[in-house]
């Protein structure tokens, strides 16, 4: 009985204290709060957040030095609306720092959202860190010749910079060790990049001009652009390994062509809601140096040959060139058939698995052969891997055209058993230059990354199902410190726990199947990748990748980590897959040391 009275007494205290705590929060100058009402809890919560955002905007208005200037230049918004709009771009970050009290439940829901004033600066510091992170990504991309990623991250960081407090005072320690104002340094860097790009015609294929695109005299690893066809600007085209294309109008002469370097990537900004909102609010920045004149095509500009004559073996010096003669005959049949759009004649050269993959790849977009130079054969066990066939793929619905290297893997009966989108030369060479690793392991790892990339592009759920270990650790979201009273421990995770989501293999596959079914296309961009061999576990590797994932319905950007066991060359297994939207302030990116 005493226990019952005690419970009633404590409940009475809580009930009487609750309204008092709400009123105290609203009156306390150390807090900012917002209230919302609605027929559902979500409606009330959204209204409370909007009210809180308006309070935050008033509180920090004086610290935004560039907003009023930007709004006066780009729109008709009054100052109050402008500041509130800027703060709304922080709403996703604000959600993680605010607390909620449900004052009344449905159907007359009433919600209070509040945040400590001292916590507000953390929201802005998080975005500042994101600006610095993007600048660092841009610098690494430029060093690797990934000019599309370099320009994209420089421009996006410039847009986010405008939404920072005291944005015109933010300094960055540059590679030369000097600190510079980002507001002037980023445009300087972008203009420097534009000035080092050269574009010249290298060959002609009907009305298609094949371009040679270089940065500082070296073929670009990747580069996005549009061109003026005499009437209008084209959709976005993507070049790879120094090769791009231009489609001329019928009767158009390949003279005085003008290319515009893509740097805004507005169509991809939806992968990051903050960037999308800021870009929509502040408007764009025009770079006149992004326009490049293409030299005229000469009378002697060659046409890509459908016959391969030159090739090399790069891994097995004891194997003679002639040992690849049969493979070369098949490859020549493929190049001729692609040029003539006569694919059915090729089925005899494929296994059933390889033929399915080839058909998916050919029909992924309107395929055109644009080059077959630098053909390279590698021997891996009883398999032969061929790289160097370059094709362009166009799309009617998503307005893209891009260049890809296509990789063919032959079995021991000279049948093609696998067809993949290849890694860029820079990424491939990064792995091949790891001289301390076993050569077979290097080839297996490169092949695995190509399989992974292709599986998502072609929506190959079976590959994903087979490549993940049944007990794989799959993490999506942020991490936070493990509470001291938590006794649950994982064989992999030590001092961190999952704040958002940890999935089983079946849960991950189920979500991925829905994603594949609900999207017209999926595209994954790897901005940077670092590969490290584990100290134990034989041929086990950790791969850290800056990944941009976008599709017709969804997009995100973040850091992907894969721990891959390739001890069985025919069956690489993913033991760990983590994804985090940003670097953790304590340890950065997940890596082998965390597992």
Coordinates of C-alpha atoms in Angstrom, one line a residue:
X1 CA 0.0 0.0 0.0
X2 CA 2.9 2.3 0.9
X3 CA 4.4 1.6 -2.5
X4 CA 1.1 2.5 -4.3
X5 CA 0.9 5.8 -2.4
X6 CA 4.5 6.5 -3.2
X7 CA 3.8 6.0 -6.9
X8 CA 0.8 8.3 -6.8
X9 CA 2.8 10.9 -4.9
X10 CA 5.6 10.8 -7.5
X11 CA 3.1 11.0 -10.4
X12 CA 1.4 14.0 -8.8
X13 CA 4.8 15.7 -8.5
X14 CA 5.6 15.0 -12.2
X15 CA 2.2 16.2 -13.4
X16 CA 2.5 19.5 -11.4
X17 CA 6.1 20.0 -12.4
X18 CA 5.6 19.4 -16.1
X19 CA 3.7 22.7 -16.8
X20 CA 6.2 24.5 -14.6
X21 CA 9.2 23.2 -16.6
X22 CA 7.6 24.3 -19.8
X23 CA 7.0 27.8 -18.5
X24 CA 10.5 27.9 -17.0
X25 CA 12.0 27.0 -20.4
X26 CA 10.0 29.6 -22.2
X27 CA 11.0 32.2 -19.6
X28 CA 14.7 31.2 -19.3
X29 CA 17.0 33.4 -21.4
X30 CA 19.4 30.5 -21.8
X31 CA 16.9 28.8 -24.0
X32 CA 15.1 29.5 -27.3
X33 CA 11.8 27.8 -27.8
X34 CA 9.0 27.4 -30.3
X35 CA 5.5 26.2 -30.0
X36 CA 3.2 24.4 -32.4
X37 CA -0.3 23.1 -32.6
X38 CA -2.0 20.7 -35.0
X39 CA -4.4 17.8 -35.4
X40 CA -1.5 15.4 -35.5
X41 CA 1.7 15.2 -33.5
X42 CA 3.8 15.7 -36.7
X43 CA 1.9 18.9 -37.7
X44 CA 2.4 20.3 -34.2
X45 CA 6.1 19.3 -34.2
X46 CA 6.7 20.9 -37.6
X47 CA 5.0 24.1 -36.6
X48 CA 7.0 24.2 -33.3
X49 CA 10.2 23.8 -35.4
X50 CA 9.3 26.6 -37.7
X51 CA 8.5 28.8 -34.7
X52 CA 11.9 27.9 -33.2
X53 CA 13.7 28.6 -36.4
X54 CA 12.2 32.1 -36.6
X55 CA 13.4 32.7 -33.0
X56 CA 16.9 31.5 -33.9
X57 CA 17.0 33.7 -37.0
X58 CA 16.3 36.8 -34.9
X59 CA 18.9 35.7 -32.3
X60 CA 21.7 35.3 -34.9
X61 CA 20.7 37.8 -37.5
X62 CA 23.5 40.3 -36.8
X63 CA 26.2 37.7 -37.4
X64 CA 25.3 37.0 -41.0
X65 CA 27.4 39.5 -42.9
X66 CA 26.7 38.5 -46.5
X67 CA 23.0 37.6 -46.5
X68 CA 21.5 41.1 -47.0
X69 CA 23.9 41.8 -49.8
X70 CA 23.1 38.5 -51.5
X71 CA 19.4 39.0 -51.2
X72 CA 19.5 42.5 -52.5
X73 CA 21.3 41.2 -55.5
X74 CA 19.3 38.1 -56.2
X75 CA 15.7 38.7 -55.2
X76 CA 13.0 40.7 -53.7
X77 CA 13.0 39.1 -50.2
X78 CA 12.9 41.5 -47.3
X79 CA 15.7 41.3 -44.7
X80 CA 13.6 39.4 -42.1
X81 CA 12.5 36.8 -44.6
X82 CA 16.1 36.5 -45.9
X83 CA 17.6 35.7 -42.5
X84 CA 14.8 33.3 -41.7
X85 CA 15.3 31.5 -45.0
X86 CA 19.0 31.1 -44.3
X87 CA 18.3 29.6 -40.9
X88 CA 15.8 27.2 -42.5
X89 CA 18.7 25.7 -44.5
X90 CA 20.1 24.6 -41.1
X91 CA 16.8 22.9 -40.1
X92 CA 18.1 19.4 -40.6
X93 CA 21.1 20.1 -38.3
X94 CA 18.8 21.9 -35.8
X95 CA 16.7 18.8 -35.5
X96 CA 19.6 16.9 -33.9
X97 CA 20.3 19.6 -31.3
X98 CA 16.7 20.4 -30.2
X99 CA 14.6 18.9 -27.4
X100 CA 10.9 18.2 -27.6
X101 CA 8.1 18.2 -25.0
X102 CA 4.7 17.0 -26.0
X103 CA 2.3 19.2 -24.0
X104 CA -0.9 17.8 -25.5
X105 CA -1.4 14.6 -27.6
X106 CA -3.6 14.2 -30.6
X107 CA -6.1 15.2 -31.8
X108 CA -5.3 18.6 -30.3
X109 CA -1.6 18.2 -30.3
X110 CA 0.6 20.8 -28.7
X111 CA 4.4 20.6 -28.9
X112 CA 7.3 22.7 -27.5
X113 CA 10.7 22.6 -29.2
X114 CA 13.6 24.2 -27.4
X115 CA 17.4 24.5 -27.6
X116 CA 20.1 26.0 -25.4
X117 CA 21.4 29.2 -26.8
X118 CA 24.9 27.9 -26.3
X119 CA 24.1 24.9 -28.5
X120 CA 23.2 27.2 -31.5
X121 CA 26.8 27.8 -32.3
X122 CA 27.4 24.1 -32.7
X123 CA 25.0 24.1 -35.6
X124 CA 27.0 26.8 -37.4
X125 CA 30.3 25.1 -36.5
X126 CA 29.1 21.9 -38.1
X127 CA 28.5 23.7 -41.4
X128 CA 31.8 25.4 -41.2
X129 CA 33.5 22.0 -40.8
X130 CA 31.5 20.8 -43.8
X131 CA 32.8 23.7 -45.9
X132 CA 36.4 22.9 -44.9
X133 CA 35.8 19.2 -45.7
X134 CA 34.5 19.9 -49.2
X135 CA 37.5 22.2 -49.9
X136 CA 39.8 19.4 -48.8
X137 CA 37.9 16.9 -51.1
X138 CA 38.3 19.4 -54.0
X139 CA 42.0 19.7 -53.4
X140 CA 42.5 15.9 -53.5
X141 CA 40.3 15.5 -56.5
X142 CA 42.3 18.2 -58.4
X143 CA 45.5 16.3 -57.6
X144 CA 44.1 13.1 -59.1
X145 CA 42.8 14.8 -62.2
X146 CA 39.1 14.4 -61.2
X147 CA 38.2 17.9 -62.4
X148 CA 34.5 17.4 -62.2
X149 CA 34.7 16.5 -58.5
X150 CA 37.2 19.4 -57.9
X151 CA 35.0 22.0 -59.4
X152 CA 31.8 20.6 -57.8
X153 CA 33.2 20.6 -54.3
X154 CA 34.8 24.0 -54.7
X155 CA 31.6 25.5 -55.9
X156 CA 29.4 23.8 -53.4
X157 CA 31.7 24.8 -50.6
X158 CA 31.5 28.4 -51.9
X159 CA 27.7 28.3 -51.8
X160 CA 27.7 26.9 -48.2
X161 CA 30.2 29.5 -47.2
X162 CA 27.7 32.2 -47.9
X163 CA 25.3 30.8 -45.3
X164 CA 27.9 30.9 -42.5
X165 CA 28.1 33.5 -39.8
X166 CA 30.8 36.1 -40.6
X167 CA 31.3 34.3 -44.0
X168 CA 33.6 37.0 -45.3
X169 CA 36.0 36.4 -42.4
X170 CA 36.4 32.6 -42.7
X171 CA 40.0 31.7 -43.3
X172 CA 41.5 28.4 -44.5
X173 CA 45.0 27.1 -44.3
X174 CA 46.0 26.5 -47.9
X175 CA 48.5 23.8 -49.1
X176 CA 51.3 26.4 -49.1
X177 CA 50.8 26.8 -45.3
X178 CA 49.3 30.3 -45.6
X179 CA 45.9 31.3 -44.3
X180 CA 43.6 32.9 -46.9
X181 CA 40.0 34.1 -46.9
X182 CA 37.8 31.4 -48.5
X183 CA 35.5 33.9 -50.1
X184 CA 38.3 35.0 -52.4
X185 CA 40.5 31.9 -52.5
X186 CA 37.9 29.5 -53.8
X187 CA 37.0 31.6 -56.9
X188 CA 40.7 32.0 -57.6
X189 CA 41.2 28.2 -57.4
X190 CA 38.3 27.6 -59.8
X191 CA 39.6 30.1 -62.3
X192 CA 43.1 28.5 -62.1
X193 CA 41.5 25.1 -62.9
X194 CA 39.6 26.6 -65.9
X195 CA 42.8 28.1 -67.3
X196 CA 44.6 24.8 -67.2
X197 CA 42.0 22.8 -69.2
X198 CA 42.6 22.2 -72.9
X199 CA 40.1 20.5 -75.3
X200 CA 40.9 19.4 -78.9
X201 CA 39.2 17.0 -81.4
X202 CA 41.0 13.6 -81.6
X203 CA 38.7 11.7 -84.0
X204 CA 35.4 11.7 -85.8
X205 CA 32.7 9.0 -85.9
X206 CA 29.8 10.2 -88.1
X207 CA 28.4 13.2 -86.4
X208 CA 30.2 12.5 -83.2
X209 CA 33.4 14.3 -82.4
X210 CA 35.7 12.5 -79.9
X211 CA 37.5 15.0 -77.7
X212 CA 40.9 14.9 -76.1
X213 CA 40.6 16.7 -72.7
X214 CA 43.6 17.5 -70.6
X215 CA 44.4 19.3 -67.4
X216 CA 47.9 20.7 -67.0
X217 CA 48.9 18.7 -70.1
X218 CA 47.7 15.3 -68.7
X219 CA 44.4 13.5 -69.6
X220 CA 41.7 14.3 -67.1
X221 CA 40.5 11.5 -64.9
X222 CA 36.9 12.8 -65.1
X223 CA 35.3 16.0 -66.3
X224 CA 31.7 17.2 -66.9
X225 CA 30.8 19.7 -69.5
X226 CA 28.1 21.1 -71.9
X227 CA 28.7 22.5 -75.4
X228 CA 27.0 25.0 -77.7
X229 CA 25.7 23.2 -80.9
X230 CA 24.9 26.4 -82.8
X231 CA 21.3 26.7 -81.5
X232 CA 21.4 25.7 -77.8
X233 CA 23.5 24.3 -75.0
X234 CA 23.6 20.6 -74.7
X235 CA 22.8 18.4 -71.8
X236 CA 25.6 17.5 -69.4
X237 CA 28.3 15.2 -70.9
X238 CA 30.8 13.3 -68.8
X239 CA 34.4 12.6 -70.0
X240 CA 36.7 10.0 -68.6
X241 CA 40.4 9.3 -68.8
X242 CA 40.9 12.2 -71.2
X243 CA 38.1 11.3 -73.6
X244 CA 34.8 13.0 -74.2
X245 CA 32.3 13.4 -77.1
X246 CA 30.3 16.1 -78.8
X247 CA 27.2 15.2 -80.9
X248 CA 27.0 17.5 -83.9
X249 CA 23.7 18.5 -85.5
X250 CA 23.2 17.0 -89.0
X251 CA 25.2 19.2 -91.4
X252 CA 27.0 21.0 -88.6
X253 CA 30.7 21.6 -89.1
X254 CA 33.1 20.9 -86.2
X255 CA 34.5 24.4 -86.2
X256 CA 34.4 27.0 -83.5
X257 CA 32.8 24.7 -81.0
X258 CA 32.5 26.1 -77.5
X259 CA 32.5 24.0 -74.3
X260 CA 31.4 25.2 -70.8
X261 CA 33.0 23.4 -67.8
X262 CA 30.2 22.2 -65.5
X263 CA 30.8 23.4 -61.9
X264 CA 27.3 24.1 -60.4
X265 CA 26.0 20.5 -60.6
X266 CA 22.6 21.9 -59.7
X267 CA 20.9 18.7 -61.0
X268 CA 22.8 16.7 -58.4
X269 CA 22.5 19.1 -55.5
X270 CA 19.5 17.1 -54.2
X271 CA 22.0 14.5 -52.8
X272 CA 22.5 17.0 -50.0
X273 CA 19.5 18.9 -48.8
X274 CA 21.6 21.7 -47.2
X275 CA 23.4 22.4 -50.5
X276 CA 20.2 22.3 -52.5
X277 CA 18.4 24.7 -50.1
X278 CA 21.4 27.2 -50.0
X279 CA 21.9 27.1 -53.8
X280 CA 18.2 27.8 -54.3
X281 CA 18.2 30.7 -51.9
X282 CA 21.4 32.5 -52.7
X283 CA 21.5 32.1 -56.5
X284 CA 24.5 31.1 -58.6
X285 CA 27.9 32.6 -59.3
X286 CA 29.0 33.1 -62.9
X287 CA 32.5 32.2 -64.0
X288 CA 33.3 33.5 -67.4
X289 CA 36.5 31.6 -67.6
X290 CA 34.5 28.3 -67.6
X291 CA 33.9 28.7 -71.3
X292 CA 36.6 27.1 -73.5
X293 CA 36.9 27.2 -77.3
X294 CA 37.6 23.9 -78.9
X295 CA 40.1 23.9 -81.8
X296 CA 38.6 23.0 -85.2
X297 CA 38.7 19.4 -86.4
X298 CA 41.3 19.0 -89.2
X299 CA 40.8 17.2 -92.5
X300 CA 43.0 14.4 -91.2
X301 CA 41.1 13.8 -88.0
X302 CA 40.9 10.0 -87.9
X303 CA 37.9 7.8 -87.2
X304 CA 38.0 5.4 -84.3
X305 CA 39.0 2.0 -85.6
X306 CA 36.9 -1.0 -85.0
X307 CA 40.0 -3.2 -85.4
X308 CA 42.4 -3.6 -82.5
X309 CA 46.0 -4.1 -83.5
X310 CA 48.0 -2.9 -80.4
X311 CA 47.7 -4.4 -77.0
X312 CA 49.9 -5.4 -74.1
X313 CA 50.2 -7.8 -71.2
X314 CA 51.0 -5.9 -68.1
X315 CA 51.2 -8.5 -65.3
X316 CA 52.7 -11.7 -66.5
X317 CA 56.0 -11.3 -68.4
X318 CA 56.3 -15.0 -69.0
X319 CA 53.1 -15.0 -71.1
X320 CA 53.7 -14.1 -74.7
X321 CA 51.5 -11.6 -76.7
X322 CA 50.4 -14.4 -79.0
X323 CA 48.8 -16.2 -76.1
X324 CA 46.0 -13.7 -76.2
X325 CA 45.4 -14.1 -79.9
X326 CA 42.1 -15.9 -79.5
X327 CA 40.9 -13.3 -77.1
X328 CA 41.8 -10.5 -79.5
X329 CA 39.8 -12.1 -82.3
X330 CA 36.7 -12.1 -80.0
X331 CA 37.3 -8.6 -78.9
X332 CA 37.5 -7.4 -82.5
X333 CA 34.2 -9.1 -83.2
X334 CA 32.7 -7.2 -80.3
X335 CA 34.0 -3.8 -81.5
X336 CA 32.7 -4.4 -85.0
X337 CA 29.3 -5.5 -83.8
X338 CA 29.0 -2.5 -81.5
X339 CA 30.0 -0.2 -84.4
X340 CA 27.3 -1.8 -86.5
X341 CA 24.7 -2.2 -83.7
X342 CA 24.6 -6.0 -84.5
X343 CA 24.7 -7.4 -81.0
X344 CA 22.9 -10.8 -81.6
X345 CA 25.9 -12.1 -83.5
X346 CA 28.0 -11.9 -80.4
X347 CA 26.1 -14.3 -78.2
X348 CA 28.3 -17.2 -79.1
X349 CA 31.3 -15.5 -77.4
X350 CA 29.6 -15.3 -74.0
X351 CA 28.5 -17.5 -71.1
X352 CA 24.9 -17.2 -70.1
X353 CA 25.9 -15.0 -67.2
X354 CA 28.2 -12.8 -69.4
X355 CA 25.5 -12.4 -72.1
X356 CA 23.0 -11.2 -69.6
X357 CA 25.5 -8.6 -68.3
X358 CA 26.5 -7.5 -71.7
X359 CA 22.8 -6.9 -72.8
X360 CA 22.2 -5.0 -69.6
X361 CA 25.2 -2.8 -70.2
X362 CA 24.5 -2.2 -73.9
X363 CA 20.9 -1.2 -73.0
X364 CA 21.9 0.9 -70.0
X365 CA 22.2 3.7 -72.5
X366 CA 22.6 4.3 -76.2
X367 CA 26.1 2.7 -76.5
X368 CA 28.7 4.0 -79.0
X369 CA 32.3 2.8 -79.4
X370 CA 34.6 5.8 -79.3
X371 CA 38.0 4.2 -78.8
X372 CA 40.0 1.0 -78.3
X373 CA 43.6 2.2 -77.7
X374 CA 45.7 1.0 -74.8
X375 CA 44.1 -2.5 -74.8
X376 CA 45.5 -4.4 -71.8
X377 CA 45.2 -8.1 -71.0
X378 CA 45.8 -9.4 -67.5
X379 CA 46.0 -13.1 -66.5
X380 CA 44.3 -14.0 -63.2
X381 CA 44.4 -17.7 -62.5
X382 CA 42.6 -19.4 -65.4
X383 CA 40.8 -16.1 -66.3
X384 CA 41.9 -13.3 -68.6
X385 CA 40.8 -9.7 -68.0
X386 CA 40.7 -7.2 -70.8
X387 CA 40.6 -3.5 -70.3
X388 CA 40.7 -0.5 -72.7
X389 CA 37.5 -0.6 -74.7
X390 CA 36.0 2.9 -74.4
X391 CA 32.3 3.6 -75.0
X392 CA 29.9 6.5 -74.6
X393 CA 26.4 6.0 -73.2
X394 CA 23.5 8.4 -73.7
X395 CA 20.1 8.6 -72.0
X396 CA 16.8 10.0 -73.2
X397 CA 15.2 10.4 -69.8
X398 CA 17.9 11.6 -67.5
X399 CA 19.7 13.9 -70.0
X400 CA 23.2 12.5 -69.5
X401 CA 25.9 11.2 -71.7
X402 CA 29.1 9.8 -70.3
X403 CA 32.2 7.9 -71.3
X404 CA 33.1 4.6 -69.6
X405 CA 35.8 2.0 -70.0
X406 CA 34.3 -1.5 -70.4
X407 CA 36.0 -4.5 -68.9
X408 CA 35.6 -8.1 -70.2
X409 CA 36.6 -11.2 -68.2
X410 CA 37.2 -14.4 -70.2
X411 CA 37.0 -17.9 -68.6
X412 CA 39.4 -20.7 -69.5
X413 CA 37.3 -21.6 -72.5
X414 CA 37.7 -18.1 -74.0
X415 CA 34.1 -17.3 -73.2
X416 CA 33.2 -13.9 -71.7
X417 CA 31.8 -14.5 -68.3
X418 CA 31.7 -11.0 -66.9
X419 CA 31.2 -7.5 -68.3
X420 CA 31.8 -4.4 -66.1
X421 CA 32.2 -0.7 -66.0
X422 CA 35.9 -0.2 -65.4
X423 CA 37.6 2.0 -62.8
X424 CA 39.2 5.2 -64.1
X425 CA 42.9 4.9 -64.9
X426 CA 43.9 6.9 -61.8
X427 CA 42.0 4.7 -59.4
X428 CA 43.1 1.5 -61.2
X429 CA 46.8 2.6 -61.1
X430 CA 46.5 3.6 -57.4
X431 CA 45.8 -0.1 -56.7
X432 CA 48.3 -1.5 -59.2
X433 CA 51.1 0.6 -57.8
X434 CA 50.8 -1.1 -54.4
X435 CA 54.0 -3.0 -55.0
X436 CA 54.1 -4.7 -51.6
X437 CA 50.8 -6.4 -52.3
X438 CA 50.4 -9.7 -54.2
X439 CA 49.7 -9.0 -57.9
X440 CA 46.7 -11.3 -57.9
X441 CA 45.3 -9.6 -54.9
X442 CA 45.6 -6.2 -56.6
X443 CA 43.7 -7.5 -59.7
X444 CA 41.0 -9.1 -57.5
X445 CA 40.6 -5.9 -55.5
X446 CA 40.3 -3.7 -58.7
X447 CA 37.8 -6.2 -60.2
X448 CA 35.8 -6.2 -57.0
X449 CA 35.4 -2.4 -57.0
X450 CA 34.4 -2.6 -60.7
X451 CA 31.8 -5.2 -59.8
X452 CA 30.5 -3.1 -56.9
X453 CA 30.1 0.0 -59.1
X454 CA 28.5 -2.0 -61.9
X455 CA 26.0 -3.8 -59.6
X456 CA 24.5 -0.6 -58.4
X457 CA 24.4 1.0 -61.9
X458 CA 22.7 -2.1 -63.4
X459 CA 20.6 -2.9 -60.2
X460 CA 22.1 -6.3 -59.8
X461 CA 20.6 -7.4 -56.5
X462 CA 22.0 -10.9 -56.8
X463 CA 25.6 -9.6 -56.8
X464 CA 24.9 -7.6 -53.7
X465 CA 23.2 -10.6 -52.0
X466 CA 26.2 -12.9 -52.7
X467 CA 29.0 -10.4 -51.9
X468 CA 27.8 -9.6 -48.3
X469 CA 28.7 -11.9 -45.5
X470 CA 25.6 -13.3 -43.7
X471 CA 26.7 -11.7 -40.5
X472 CA 28.1 -8.5 -42.1
X473 CA 28.0 -5.3 -40.0
X474 CA 26.0 -2.8 -42.0
X475 CA 25.8 0.7 -40.5
X476 CA 23.9 3.7 -41.9
X477 CA 23.9 7.0 -40.2
X478 CA 25.9 8.8 -37.5
X479 CA 27.6 7.4 -34.5
X480 CA 27.7 8.6 -30.9
X481 CA 29.6 7.7 -27.8
X482 CA 28.4 4.5 -26.1
X483 CA 26.5 5.2 -22.8
X484 CA 28.5 4.1 -19.8
X485 CA 25.7 1.9 -18.6
X486 CA 25.3 0.1 -21.9
X487 CA 26.4 -3.6 -21.5
X488 CA 25.6 -4.7 -25.1
X489 CA 28.9 -5.1 -27.1
X490 CA 29.5 -6.1 -30.7
X491 CA 32.4 -8.2 -31.9
X492 CA 33.3 -5.2 -34.1
X493 CA 32.2 -2.0 -32.4
X494 CA 34.1 -0.8 -29.4
X495 CA 33.5 2.7 -28.0
X496 CA 30.9 3.9 -30.5
X497 CA 27.2 2.9 -31.0
X498 CA 24.9 3.6 -33.9
X499 CA 22.7 6.6 -33.4
X500 CA 20.5 6.2 -36.5
X501 CA 20.6 2.7 -38.0
X502 CA 22.3 -0.7 -37.9
X503 CA 20.8 -3.2 -40.4
X504 CA 21.0 -6.9 -40.9
X505 CA 21.9 -8.2 -44.3
X506 CA 18.3 -9.1 -45.0
X507 CA 17.1 -5.6 -44.0
X508 CA 19.7 -4.0 -46.2
X509 CA 18.8 -6.1 -49.2
X510 CA 15.1 -5.5 -48.7
X511 CA 15.6 -1.8 -48.6
X512 CA 17.9 -1.9 -51.6
X513 CA 15.4 -3.9 -53.7
X514 CA 12.8 -1.2 -53.1
X515 CA 15.3 1.4 -54.1
X516 CA 16.2 -0.5 -57.3
X517 CA 12.5 -1.0 -58.2
X518 CA 11.5 2.6 -57.5
X519 CA 14.3 4.4 -59.5
X520 CA 14.7 4.9 -63.2
X521 CA 18.5 5.1 -62.7
X522 CA 21.1 5.0 -60.0
X523 CA 24.5 6.6 -60.2
X524 CA 27.3 6.4 -57.7
X525 CA 30.3 8.8 -57.8
X526 CA 33.4 8.0 -55.9
X527 CA 35.3 11.3 -55.3
X528 CA 38.2 9.8 -53.3
X529 CA 39.2 6.3 -52.4
X530 CA 41.9 5.0 -50.0
X531 CA 42.7 1.3 -49.8
X532 CA 44.7 -0.2 -46.9
X533 CA 45.6 -3.8 -46.3
X534 CA 44.6 -5.2 -42.8
X535 CA 47.4 -6.4 -40.5
X536 CA 45.7 -9.7 -40.1
X537 CA 43.1 -11.9 -41.9
X538 CA 45.3 -12.6 -44.9
X539 CA 44.0 -10.8 -48.0
X540 CA 41.6 -8.5 -46.2
X541 CA 41.4 -4.8 -47.2
X542 CA 39.7 -1.6 -46.0
X543 CA 38.4 0.8 -48.5
X544 CA 37.4 4.3 -47.6
X545 CA 35.4 6.2 -50.2
X546 CA 33.9 9.7 -50.5
X547 CA 30.6 8.7 -52.1
X548 CA 27.8 10.7 -53.8
X549 CA 24.8 8.6 -54.4
X550 CA 22.0 9.9 -56.5
X551 CA 19.0 8.5 -58.3
X552 CA 15.7 9.6 -59.8
X553 CA 14.0 9.8 -56.4
X554 CA 16.7 10.1 -53.7
X555 CA 20.2 11.2 -53.1
X556 CA 22.8 11.6 -50.3
X557 CA 26.5 12.3 -49.8
X558 CA 28.8 10.8 -47.3
X559 CA 31.7 8.5 -46.5
X560 CA 31.5 4.8 -47.4
X561 CA 33.8 2.2 -45.7
X562 CA 34.1 -1.4 -46.9
X563 CA 36.1 -4.2 -45.2
X564 CA 36.5 -6.9 -47.9
X565 CA 37.9 -10.4 -47.5
X566 CA 39.4 -11.5 -50.9
X567 CA 41.1 -14.7 -49.6
X568 CA 38.9 -16.6 -52.0
X569 CA 39.6 -14.9 -55.4
X570 CA 36.3 -16.1 -56.9
X571 CA 34.2 -15.0 -54.0
X572 CA 35.1 -11.7 -52.3
X573 CA 33.1 -11.1 -49.2
X574 CA 32.1 -7.8 -47.6
X575 CA 32.5 -8.1 -43.8
X576 CA 31.7 -4.5 -42.9
X577 CA 29.9 -1.7 -44.7
X578 CA 29.5 1.6 -43.0
X579 CA 28.1 4.9 -44.3
X580 CA 28.3 8.2 -42.4
X581 CA 27.1 11.6 -43.7
X582 CA 30.1 13.4 -42.4
X583 CA 33.4 12.9 -40.7
X584 CA 33.1 12.2 -37.0
X585 CA 34.8 15.0 -34.9
X586 CA 36.6 12.4 -32.8
X587 CA 37.9 9.8 -35.3
X588 CA 37.1 11.0 -38.8
X589 CA 36.0 8.2 -41.1
X590 CA 35.4 4.6 -40.2
X591 CA 38.4 2.4 -41.0
X592 CA 40.1 -0.9 -40.2
X593 CA 41.2 0.4 -36.8
X594 CA 37.5 0.6 -35.7
X595 CA 36.8 -3.1 -36.3

